[in-house]
Structure formats: C-alpha cells, structure tokens
Amino acid sequence: MAEPNPALHLKALRRKAQRVLWWERAWEPLRWPLLLAAFYVLACLARIPQSLPDWLHTLLEAGVLGTALWLTVSGLRHVPPVSIPVADRRIEHDSKLAYQPLLSLTDRPAFAGNGEQSAIWSHHVERVTASLGTLRVSLPHPKTSLHERLALIAAPLAIVVAAILGGTHTPSRLHAGLIPGVDDDSISLPALQAWIDRPSYAPGAPIFLSATGHNTLDVPQGAILNATITGAHGKPSLHGIASPELSRLDAESWNSHGTLQQSGTISIVIRGRTLGSWHVKVEPDLPPTVTWDGKPGPQKDDWRTGLPWHVHQAYGVASLEAEINLPGLTRGRILRVPIPLDGHPKDAKGVATPDLSSDPFAGMEVEGRLHAKSASGHESRSDIVKFQIAARKFTDPLARALVALRRRLMLGQQRTSQAAAELKLLTQTTDERAILASLGLEIASLQKDAPDGSADRVPGELWALALYLDDLRRDGPEIADAAAEVRAAQQGVQQQLDHMRDLGDKGHTLPEQEELQRRTQALKDALNRRMQLLFSRAAQSGIIMPQSSTSSADPFSDEMRRLQSEANQGHGDEALRRLQQMEDMAERMRQASPEDLKALAEQMKAQAEARAQRAALHDLVHRETTLLDHTQSRLSAAQKAAAPPDDGSRPDISQMSTADLLRQLGMQPPAGMEQPANAKPPAPVDPATVAAQSDGRRADHALQRALQRVNDILSHRIKDLTGKPATAFDKAKTDMQTAREALADRKDAEAQTAEQKVLADLSEAGKQMRQNQKSAGSGKGQGGSLSFIPSGGAGGSGKPQHGAKGQQGDNGDQPQAGDEDGDEDDQKDQDPLGRKLGEGDKGKDSDAHIPDKSARDRARDIERELRRRASDRTRPQSELDYLERLLKSF
C-alpha cells in the first residue's frame, strides 16, 4: 500500500482547520438566531402558535423565523475568512508541535544563491515535513461564557422534556406549529358523515362509510361520494376524486361530493388532518355483451321467426332489438324488431318468436344483428348473421299474387302505377264482389290523383285481403269473416295498448281504461264467435270437437282480464306479449281432423299418467312426513323422561352462542360460523322409554321399507314416461335405507336426520319430475296444447323463452295446459309436494298464524341480543358480516 503524500495530507488539514475556525468565529452571530428558534420550538410543543388565529399564527411565525434568518445572514456576512498561517497555528496547537515547525514550510531563504543552496533548503523542508508526525485538527470549541454554556444545556433539555410530555402528539404539534392552518392531534376532529350513492343505472341502498374503514369498497362507475362535515374550523378538501364540489352549509358545516370514475384511495382532509380514508374499487360500466345464442330462422311448422339471443351487462340491459336488412337493397330499409326483457336483466338469454310474416322480408334471406342498450346508456351490437325469415303459406293463388305484389311495392321494386295496373289484371281472376270492391279501392288509392297518404295504407290492406282470401278458400265465408273480425279487433287492442304506453302515466286514466276494456270485449266476442262457428261446422260434419282445457267456461275471459290488468298497471310490454299469445291462439283455431283427435288422445293419456305420478309423490311425501312426526314424538318423549324437572326459568340468551340464537329464531346458522368450545351436547334419552317404544318403531320400519319400494317404482315410471331419470329419487332411496337402519338400531336421532333428508330429496325429485315432463312434452304428448282449441294463451312455437316475464325459463315450474290435478281447492294453498305455502322463509302464509305474546317477546329479546353482538367489534369479522346482513331484514 502506497504511503500518503505528506504535502497533500497537510493541504487537506489546512482546509479542515479553516472550516473549524470559521465555525468558531460564526458562533457569536449564530447564538441569538438559534436561541430564537429553540424558543419557537418550545412554543410549538406548548401549543401556543397553533392556538392563535391562523393570521396571527402566520404573523408570529414570520416575525420570529424572519428575525432569526436576518440575524443569521447579517452575522455570517461579517465573519472574516481564515488565512493559511492562522490555520497552521491551529494545526500546530491541536497537534502539540513546538517551535512552530510549519513556518519552515512557508518560509523562503533570504538569498536563493545558486542551485546548490536551493537544493539544501529543499532538503531541509523535507526533513521538517517528515519530522512533523501525526497532525490533527480538533472539533470547533468557541469561547463561551458561563451564561452561554447554561443556555446551551437548558434549551435542548427543555425541548426534550416538552417532547416527552407531549408523547405521541409531539410530531403533530411541531407540524401544526410550523405550518399555519393545520391542527394537531390534541384538537378533536369534526363530525363526519359519509356515504356513497349508487348511480341510477345500478339501484341499491347507499353505502355508509366509517372513518376507520379498511376494507376495499366495490362500487359501480359513476357512484357519488357524499360527505357532510360539522364542527369544522376550516375548509375541508376531498382528495382522490376529479373535480369534487364543495359547498358551505353554515359557519362550521360543509358538504362535499364527487363522482367516482376510477379506483384508488379517497380521503377527506381538513386543516392538515385526515377525517376519513377509503380504498374504492370502481367497477367499470362497460357496454353490454350481446350475441346470437344459436341460428335464427323459421320455427318448425310455424310462421314465426325464432331469434335466439344472449345479453350480459353488469348493471342490467334496458332494451334489446334485432336489426334486419336485406343485402343489396338500394333503399336500405332496416326492420327493427323489439325483443321484450324482464326488467333490466344482468345476464339473460332466450328465443324471441315474433310474427314477421307480414313484413316484405318474409321468406327471404336477410342479414341481422342484435342491438342492446344498457341501463346506463351504453350500446353495442352483435355480429351479423344471415338467416331466413319465416313466411306464411297461402293456398289461394290470388292471395299469393297479392302478397308478391305487396312485397315489390314496399321494397321499392315496383312503382305505384305498375302496381295499379297489375291489380287491374288480378281483378279478372275472381267474381267475388267483395274481393272486386276491395281491389278497386286499392287501385284507386294507387292513382296519382288519390288523397295524400292513401298509398301508404295499401300494403296493410293488401295483407288483410290476402289473409281473408286464404281463410275463404279453406274455411268458407262465415269463418273467414269471423277471422277477419278477430284480426280487426286485435289491431284495435294493439293500437290502444301502444297509445296508452306512449302516454305514460297519463295513459292510466279512466277513459283510456274504459276504451281498452271496450276493445278487449270486442276481441273476446270475435274470438268466441269464431270458435262457435268452428264447433258448429264440426257438428255438421259429424266430428265432436273437444272442449277447452281451461277451468273457465269462457276460455278467453281470463286472458282478457289479465291483459287489461297489465295494461292498466303500466305493464305495456306484458300486455303486448299476452296479446301476441292470443293472436297465436286465434290463428291456430280450426276444425279438428282425425289426426288431431288421435294426438289429443295420446296427450290426455300422458297427462293422466303425469297426474297419477304427482299424486303418488304427494302421498309418498305425506307418509314420510308421518314417519318423521312419529320419530320426533318418540325422541321428544325419551328426552323429556331423561331431563331433570323444569323449574320454569327461561335460558339466558346473553349466554347463548350466536348459532343457538339463530336456531331460536328458526334460522339455520351458516356453516362457517364458529361454535363455542363448550357447545351443549345432545340431550340424553331414557333407555326405558326407548325400549317401551319398540312396537311403534317396528311399525315405522315396515312402513319405511314399503315407501322405499314405492319410491323405486315411481322412479322407473317417471323414467319410462319422460325418457329422463330423476336422480333425486336415488338419493331418497339411500336416505330411506339409512333411516331404516337407524330405526332398527333404536337410534331415533339418526332416523330423524335421515327422514329429513328424505323429504328434501323428494322435494328435489318433484322439481326434476315436472321439468322432465315439460321438456318431454313435445315428444310424449303430455305438454303443450293442440292447435285447434284454445288453451289459455299457450301459443307460438311452444319453445321456452328465457329472460322475459311470463315466459318459461330454465327454472320455471308452470303447469302445462290441461294439467289439473283434480281438486283445485285442496291444492290452492299447497305446493306440488302437498306442503302449505309459506312454511319456511318463502311464499305466503295461508294459515295467518299469529304468535302469542311470549313468543313475540322472546323473538324481540333475541333480536336485541343480536344487535348488541353486532356492535361488539371484537368478534370475528366473518360473524360480524353475517350479523350485519341478518339484521338488515329486521
């Protein structure tokens, strides 16, 4: 390692000595500014500056610190610089060198002489430098008086003592004292009330915020944070939100709000202190996702077009429609078909079956896409697909010619003059005066001198004439006239429904409702007249028409009543959908053929078998319930015999676990709720009582075995009828076997649990049975309706619709047409398994049971105890969250 150069080392020591001497000389001008700063720090720790008004605090701080700064700058400007000789003297003094050897280093010989003398002097300087040894410079030690030394000790000591006395408030006191307009922790915070309002497209309860919340809040985009601050001595500020708004309520109250557009941390700060801070995760409001859920196209043996759709949006879809256009059409006509939705679904799919046979695109290859609009106003469209629109099949040649002419006229492929000339030629194909008169009116409407708007009515009139001609050829003039009357009445109801929907709230007035009632009555009369004509025609030809499967003598009254009710309540879409079902029913009414009667016989046979299966399941559930009652009675008697005498005292609910409290209320606690370590063991049973109950247990064992055999037979019959197994019957069989074994071993507690599982399995089996019967309806004949008799609105293609109110979906459980169980009065307040509606936490209570006073008081005590436990923040967070959700229902 190379030795340091003595000359360079000496040069560095001289610079250090100069700095030390300068600080010693600067002590005198710095002592007063430092004393002022120390006094101000003590004042801050004593909360003197921050207790003053902000303007006076600012003035005091500016005066004290400004004076200290002025004294420092002016004093340091008069500190003289330190010369090298003075620095050498300090080095010699601190290094304890005698005779000032460093003078030789800066000294020069009086006569330089020749080169030999210079060499001798250089050699002398080197010897002196080498003999210096270790040189050092001590720390600054300015000359101070006794009073100054006492002040140097007292001022820091006072600051340390004040800091210790301030405790955890010391940093905030220093911060508040140095920055005017900031409070320290000793000042109580203003009262804060903060909540988040959900946007209109995502309705829901407000989210109330606490200042100590640490959980991440999931909120929709566009939610509004509102905060009210009372008892404030300054102006609050809202951070983490772009462009927040602040308004003053009174001298000490403020209101602040802002819109949440992105995730992050939001805080409210007042006078340098945070009132509340929350981390929010903003769920973006994206456009809806809309896709075709299959291939659109004509329905089988129907003039309706199936439009399978699927929409998804996190906050709900407001509207959905299909946009259909004809490729290569120069006029660019777009057919918009609204698709009804059930409210604002977040995820829905289904198959819309609109009647597009009257559109000029019917029977043609078109392009279509779905257009969805979310509740928040975002729009999106699906991919374009090509498909064919269903068309009616006309048997009358003149009707087919009129439909073709109408299509060319509506698509702009033929001028009105050409259409009038073609109609003149078509008049030569018929001798019917009514037809000729109608054609003459259409020809006149297409002339150049016709009144304005006459040509616009021609397509609709041509369509009505084509339908009439086809009915006339197939059914004769009377039934054709009745069908035309039905269509006219349907159009009148449609127009009134559209008019009431356009008026909004004004459309629910008494005159509008009376007009709707008048038009629906006309429609009902027209439908009844057409049905009577069909029955009369069938009787004349020797064919007996089957009666309607509806419970009412008039098959149209119930549908009309529902249609009027929905329209009067503002449910225009539902009323239009019901009218569409009635249109299907009217179109399908015709005279029965032998094939129809054969299909009806198969259908009635399948329905009878389905009713028998449901009755068997009903009886099976009833008998299994009886077994459960017997088991519970035996178990209760054995436990009562083994229990000590009851002193009449009620258990202390404050000592119960939360799970036991929920059971007292008839609720099942969640699986994750912690149970106390000292959980009460099962109640003991009396062995003598258990032995005395052997005869009843033996009878129940035999009955359970018989029920297990009935369960197997019923499972096989359902599979034979529908072609699909009901897997819940297999679970019921396993649980029945467990119940039998428990009864054989005299274990009534285990038998009770197994029998409860059997009832749950049978309930699920009933749902599977009905779903299998509905899905197999088209193949087995037990579901749906025949097309020649009205069935209470079961029209259309018979395929299930999803996502719209009143349509059958995946979870639907509506009875099929003609699916009565016989005794409607007995089953009116029962579910398909014979249980009373309202048993449990769903459905309505038909028994109108009112608990006695002691039960109500006990429920009230339990509710009060649950609220007390929910306010105890030392409990596990999972239990607190569950209690909070539970108490929302009270």
Short mmCIF file of C-alpha atoms in Angstrom, two decimals, residues 615-854:
data_model
loop_
_atom_site.label_atom_id
_atom_site.label_comp_id
_atom_site.label_asym_id
_atom_site.label_seq_id
_atom_site.Cartn_x
_atom_site.Cartn_y
_atom_site.Cartn_z
CA ALA A 615 -100.42 -37.87 -6.75
CA ALA A 616 -98.17 -40.82 -5.86
CA LEU A 617 -95.34 -38.47 -4.98
CA HIS A 618 -97.74 -36.37 -2.91
CA ASP A 619 -98.82 -39.44 -0.96
CA LEU A 620 -95.19 -40.57 -0.56
CA VAL A 621 -94.24 -37.21 0.94
CA HIS A 622 -97.27 -37.27 3.23
CA ARG A 623 -96.42 -40.71 4.60
CA GLU A 624 -92.74 -39.85 5.01
CA THR A 625 -93.81 -36.76 6.96
CA THR A 626 -95.91 -39.01 9.19
CA LEU A 627 -92.83 -41.18 9.85
CA LEU A 628 -90.87 -38.05 10.78
CA ASP A 629 -93.64 -36.96 13.17
CA HIS A 630 -93.57 -40.38 14.87
CA THR A 631 -89.79 -40.30 15.21
CA GLN A 632 -89.78 -36.79 16.64
CA SER A 633 -92.54 -37.72 19.11
CA ARG A 634 -90.60 -40.76 20.37
CA LEU A 635 -87.37 -38.78 20.62
CA SER A 636 -89.09 -35.94 22.49
CA ALA A 637 -90.72 -38.34 24.94
CA ALA A 638 -87.41 -40.10 25.66
CA GLN A 639 -85.57 -36.80 26.18
CA LYS A 640 -88.33 -35.44 28.41
CA ALA A 641 -88.23 -38.57 30.57
CA ALA A 642 -84.44 -38.27 30.99
CA ALA A 643 -84.42 -34.48 31.63
CA PRO A 644 -84.47 -33.03 35.18
CA PRO A 645 -87.66 -31.35 36.38
CA ASP A 646 -88.27 -27.99 34.72
CA ASP A 647 -88.19 -25.08 37.16
CA GLY A 648 -89.95 -22.82 34.66
CA SER A 649 -86.96 -20.50 34.15
CA ARG A 650 -86.04 -19.39 30.66
CA PRO A 651 -82.45 -19.74 29.40
CA ASP A 652 -80.32 -16.61 29.43
CA ILE A 653 -79.99 -15.54 25.81
CA SER A 654 -76.89 -13.48 26.65
CA GLN A 655 -75.08 -16.74 27.41
CA MET A 656 -76.15 -18.42 24.18
CA SER A 657 -73.91 -18.63 21.15
CA THR A 658 -74.88 -16.74 18.02
CA ALA A 659 -75.67 -20.03 16.29
CA ASP A 660 -78.08 -21.00 19.10
CA LEU A 661 -79.76 -17.59 18.90
CA LEU A 662 -80.37 -18.08 15.19
CA ARG A 663 -81.84 -21.52 15.84
CA GLN A 664 -84.17 -19.98 18.42
CA LEU A 665 -85.42 -17.70 15.63
CA GLY A 666 -85.94 -20.69 13.35
CA MET A 667 -82.93 -19.87 11.17
CA GLN A 668 -80.08 -22.15 10.17
CA PRO A 669 -76.67 -20.62 11.05
CA PRO A 670 -74.06 -20.55 8.30
CA ALA A 671 -71.58 -23.36 8.08
CA GLY A 672 -68.59 -21.10 8.71
CA MET A 673 -69.89 -19.59 11.96
CA GLU A 674 -67.68 -20.52 14.90
CA GLN A 675 -69.27 -22.65 17.55
CA PRO A 676 -68.33 -22.23 21.22
CA ALA A 677 -65.94 -24.73 22.68
CA ASN A 678 -68.43 -25.65 25.40
CA ALA A 679 -71.25 -26.43 22.96
CA LYS A 680 -74.18 -28.19 24.59
CA PRO A 681 -74.12 -31.95 23.91
CA PRO A 682 -77.23 -33.73 22.61
CA ALA A 683 -79.95 -34.17 25.20
CA PRO A 684 -79.83 -37.61 26.88
CA VAL A 685 -82.60 -40.12 26.37
CA ASP A 686 -84.24 -42.50 28.79
CA PRO A 687 -83.33 -46.13 27.91
CA ALA A 688 -86.53 -47.47 29.46
CA THR A 689 -88.67 -45.17 27.36
CA VAL A 690 -86.71 -46.10 24.23
CA ALA A 691 -87.32 -49.80 24.93
CA ALA A 692 -91.03 -49.19 25.50
CA GLN A 693 -91.34 -47.58 22.07
CA SER A 694 -90.21 -50.68 20.19
CA ASP A 695 -93.65 -51.54 18.76
CA GLY A 696 -94.12 -48.13 17.13
CA ARG A 697 -90.56 -48.16 15.85
CA ARG A 698 -91.09 -51.61 14.32
CA ALA A 699 -94.22 -50.40 12.51
CA ASP A 700 -92.37 -47.35 11.20
CA HIS A 701 -89.55 -49.61 9.99
CA ALA A 702 -92.02 -51.66 7.96
CA LEU A 703 -93.66 -48.53 6.55
CA GLN A 704 -90.28 -47.09 5.60
CA ARG A 705 -89.46 -50.27 3.71
CA ALA A 706 -92.76 -50.05 1.83
CA LEU A 707 -92.14 -46.41 0.99
CA GLN A 708 -88.69 -47.30 -0.32
CA ARG A 709 -90.31 -49.80 -2.69
CA VAL A 710 -92.87 -47.19 -3.81
CA ASN A 711 -90.00 -44.77 -4.40
CA ASP A 712 -88.29 -47.28 -6.74
CA ILE A 713 -91.49 -47.94 -8.71
CA LEU A 714 -92.23 -44.23 -9.07
CA SER A 715 -88.70 -43.53 -10.26
CA HIS A 716 -88.99 -46.18 -13.02
CA ARG A 717 -92.42 -44.94 -14.12
CA ILE A 718 -91.19 -41.36 -14.45
CA LYS A 719 -88.21 -42.50 -16.50
CA ASP A 720 -90.48 -44.55 -18.78
CA LEU A 721 -92.82 -41.57 -19.32
CA THR A 722 -90.27 -38.81 -19.88
CA GLY A 723 -87.22 -40.76 -21.00
CA LYS A 724 -85.11 -38.97 -18.39
CA PRO A 725 -84.21 -40.22 -14.90
CA ALA A 726 -84.93 -38.14 -11.77
CA THR A 727 -81.67 -38.63 -9.88
CA ALA A 728 -83.13 -37.27 -6.64
CA PHE A 729 -85.14 -40.50 -6.25
CA ASP A 730 -81.85 -42.41 -5.99
CA LYS A 731 -80.71 -40.11 -3.17
CA ALA A 732 -84.06 -40.59 -1.46
CA LYS A 733 -83.59 -44.36 -1.68
CA THR A 734 -80.19 -44.15 0.00
CA ASP A 735 -81.51 -41.92 2.80
CA MET A 736 -84.52 -44.22 3.29
CA GLN A 737 -82.12 -47.14 3.78
CA THR A 738 -80.21 -45.08 6.37
CA ALA A 739 -83.47 -44.30 8.18
CA ARG A 740 -84.41 -47.99 8.22
CA GLU A 741 -81.05 -48.97 9.73
CA ALA A 742 -81.36 -46.25 12.37
CA LEU A 743 -84.86 -47.41 13.30
CA ALA A 744 -83.63 -51.00 13.55
CA ASP A 745 -80.85 -49.87 15.93
CA ARG A 746 -83.23 -47.76 18.08
CA LYS A 747 -81.43 -44.55 17.09
CA ASP A 748 -84.29 -42.12 16.70
CA ALA A 749 -81.99 -39.09 16.46
CA GLU A 750 -80.21 -40.52 13.42
CA ALA A 751 -83.52 -41.66 11.96
CA GLN A 752 -84.90 -38.14 12.32
CA THR A 753 -81.95 -36.68 10.40
CA ALA A 754 -82.24 -39.30 7.66
CA GLU A 755 -86.00 -38.75 7.29
CA GLN A 756 -85.49 -35.00 6.98
CA LYS A 757 -83.01 -35.69 4.18
CA VAL A 758 -85.57 -37.97 2.51
CA LEU A 759 -88.13 -35.15 2.47
CA ALA A 760 -85.57 -32.79 0.96
CA ASP A 761 -84.70 -35.41 -1.67
CA LEU A 762 -88.37 -35.92 -2.54
CA SER A 763 -88.84 -32.17 -2.89
CA GLU A 764 -85.98 -32.04 -5.38
CA ALA A 765 -87.37 -35.12 -7.11
CA GLY A 766 -90.69 -33.34 -7.58
CA LYS A 767 -88.96 -30.43 -9.32
CA GLN A 768 -87.00 -32.78 -11.56
CA MET A 769 -90.15 -34.71 -12.39
CA ARG A 770 -92.02 -31.62 -13.53
CA GLN A 771 -89.06 -30.35 -15.54
CA ASN A 772 -88.68 -33.72 -17.26
CA GLN A 773 -92.38 -33.79 -18.06
CA LYS A 774 -92.24 -30.32 -19.59
CA SER A 775 -89.10 -30.98 -21.62
CA ALA A 776 -90.57 -34.23 -22.92
CA GLY A 777 -93.96 -32.68 -23.70
CA SER A 778 -93.46 -32.39 -27.44
CA GLY A 779 -92.36 -36.00 -27.75
CA LYS A 780 -94.74 -37.71 -25.37
CA GLY A 781 -97.76 -35.57 -25.82
CA GLN A 782 -98.41 -34.67 -22.23
CA GLY A 783 -97.48 -30.99 -22.55
CA GLY A 784 -98.29 -28.04 -24.73
CA SER A 785 -101.62 -27.53 -26.44
CA LEU A 786 -103.36 -28.60 -29.60
CA SER A 787 -103.69 -26.02 -32.31
CA PHE A 788 -107.41 -26.42 -32.98
CA ILE A 789 -108.68 -25.48 -29.48
CA PRO A 790 -107.79 -22.53 -27.25
CA SER A 791 -105.59 -23.42 -24.30
CA GLY A 792 -105.40 -20.27 -22.25
CA GLY A 793 -102.76 -18.44 -24.21
CA ALA A 794 -100.30 -21.24 -24.96
CA GLY A 795 -99.41 -20.18 -28.42
CA GLY A 796 -96.37 -19.73 -30.52
CA SER A 797 -93.94 -22.43 -31.20
CA GLY A 798 -94.12 -23.97 -27.81
CA LYS A 799 -90.46 -23.45 -27.21
CA PRO A 800 -89.35 -21.97 -23.90
CA GLN A 801 -88.44 -18.33 -23.65
CA HIS A 802 -85.83 -17.08 -21.23
CA GLY A 803 -85.34 -13.71 -19.69
CA ALA A 804 -88.83 -12.28 -20.15
CA LYS A 805 -91.56 -12.15 -17.58
CA GLY A 806 -94.26 -14.67 -18.12
CA GLN A 807 -92.10 -16.89 -20.28
CA GLN A 808 -90.90 -20.29 -19.28
CA GLY A 809 -87.26 -20.36 -18.38
CA ASP A 810 -84.77 -22.80 -17.05
CA ASN A 811 -86.11 -22.54 -13.54
CA GLY A 812 -89.76 -22.27 -14.43
CA ASP A 813 -92.26 -24.63 -12.92
CA GLN A 814 -95.55 -23.63 -14.51
CA PRO A 815 -98.19 -26.31 -15.11
CA GLN A 816 -98.83 -27.47 -18.61
CA ALA A 817 -102.03 -26.82 -20.44
CA GLY A 818 -104.68 -29.22 -19.32
CA ASP A 819 -102.59 -30.25 -16.36
CA GLU A 820 -105.05 -30.17 -13.49
CA ASP A 821 -104.79 -32.45 -10.52
CA GLY A 822 -108.47 -32.69 -9.91
CA ASP A 823 -109.14 -30.99 -6.59
CA GLU A 824 -108.03 -27.42 -7.09
CA ASP A 825 -109.46 -26.18 -3.79
CA ASP A 826 -107.41 -28.66 -1.80
CA GLN A 827 -104.22 -27.72 -3.62
CA LYS A 828 -104.73 -23.96 -3.81
CA ASP A 829 -102.57 -23.32 -0.74
CA GLN A 830 -100.14 -26.20 -1.29
CA ASP A 831 -97.01 -26.68 -3.28
CA PRO A 832 -96.58 -29.66 -5.68
CA LEU A 833 -95.47 -31.84 -2.73
CA GLY A 834 -98.52 -31.05 -0.62
CA ARG A 835 -96.82 -28.67 1.83
CA LYS A 836 -98.51 -25.48 2.98
CA LEU A 837 -97.32 -22.38 1.17
CA GLY A 838 -95.34 -20.16 3.49
CA GLU A 839 -93.68 -22.91 5.51
CA GLY A 840 -90.10 -21.73 5.79
CA ASP A 841 -88.81 -18.38 4.65
CA LYS A 842 -90.51 -18.15 1.21
CA GLY A 843 -94.00 -17.95 -0.10
CA LYS A 844 -97.13 -16.60 1.51
CA ASP A 845 -98.62 -17.81 4.77
CA SER A 846 -102.12 -19.03 4.17
CA ASP A 847 -102.70 -20.04 7.78
CA ALA A 848 -102.36 -16.43 9.07
CA HIS A 849 -100.66 -17.72 12.21
CA ILE A 850 -100.07 -15.02 14.82
CA PRO A 851 -97.51 -15.91 17.51
CA ASP A 852 -98.52 -15.49 21.11
CA LYS A 853 -97.15 -12.72 23.31
CA SER A 854 -94.40 -14.79 24.93
#
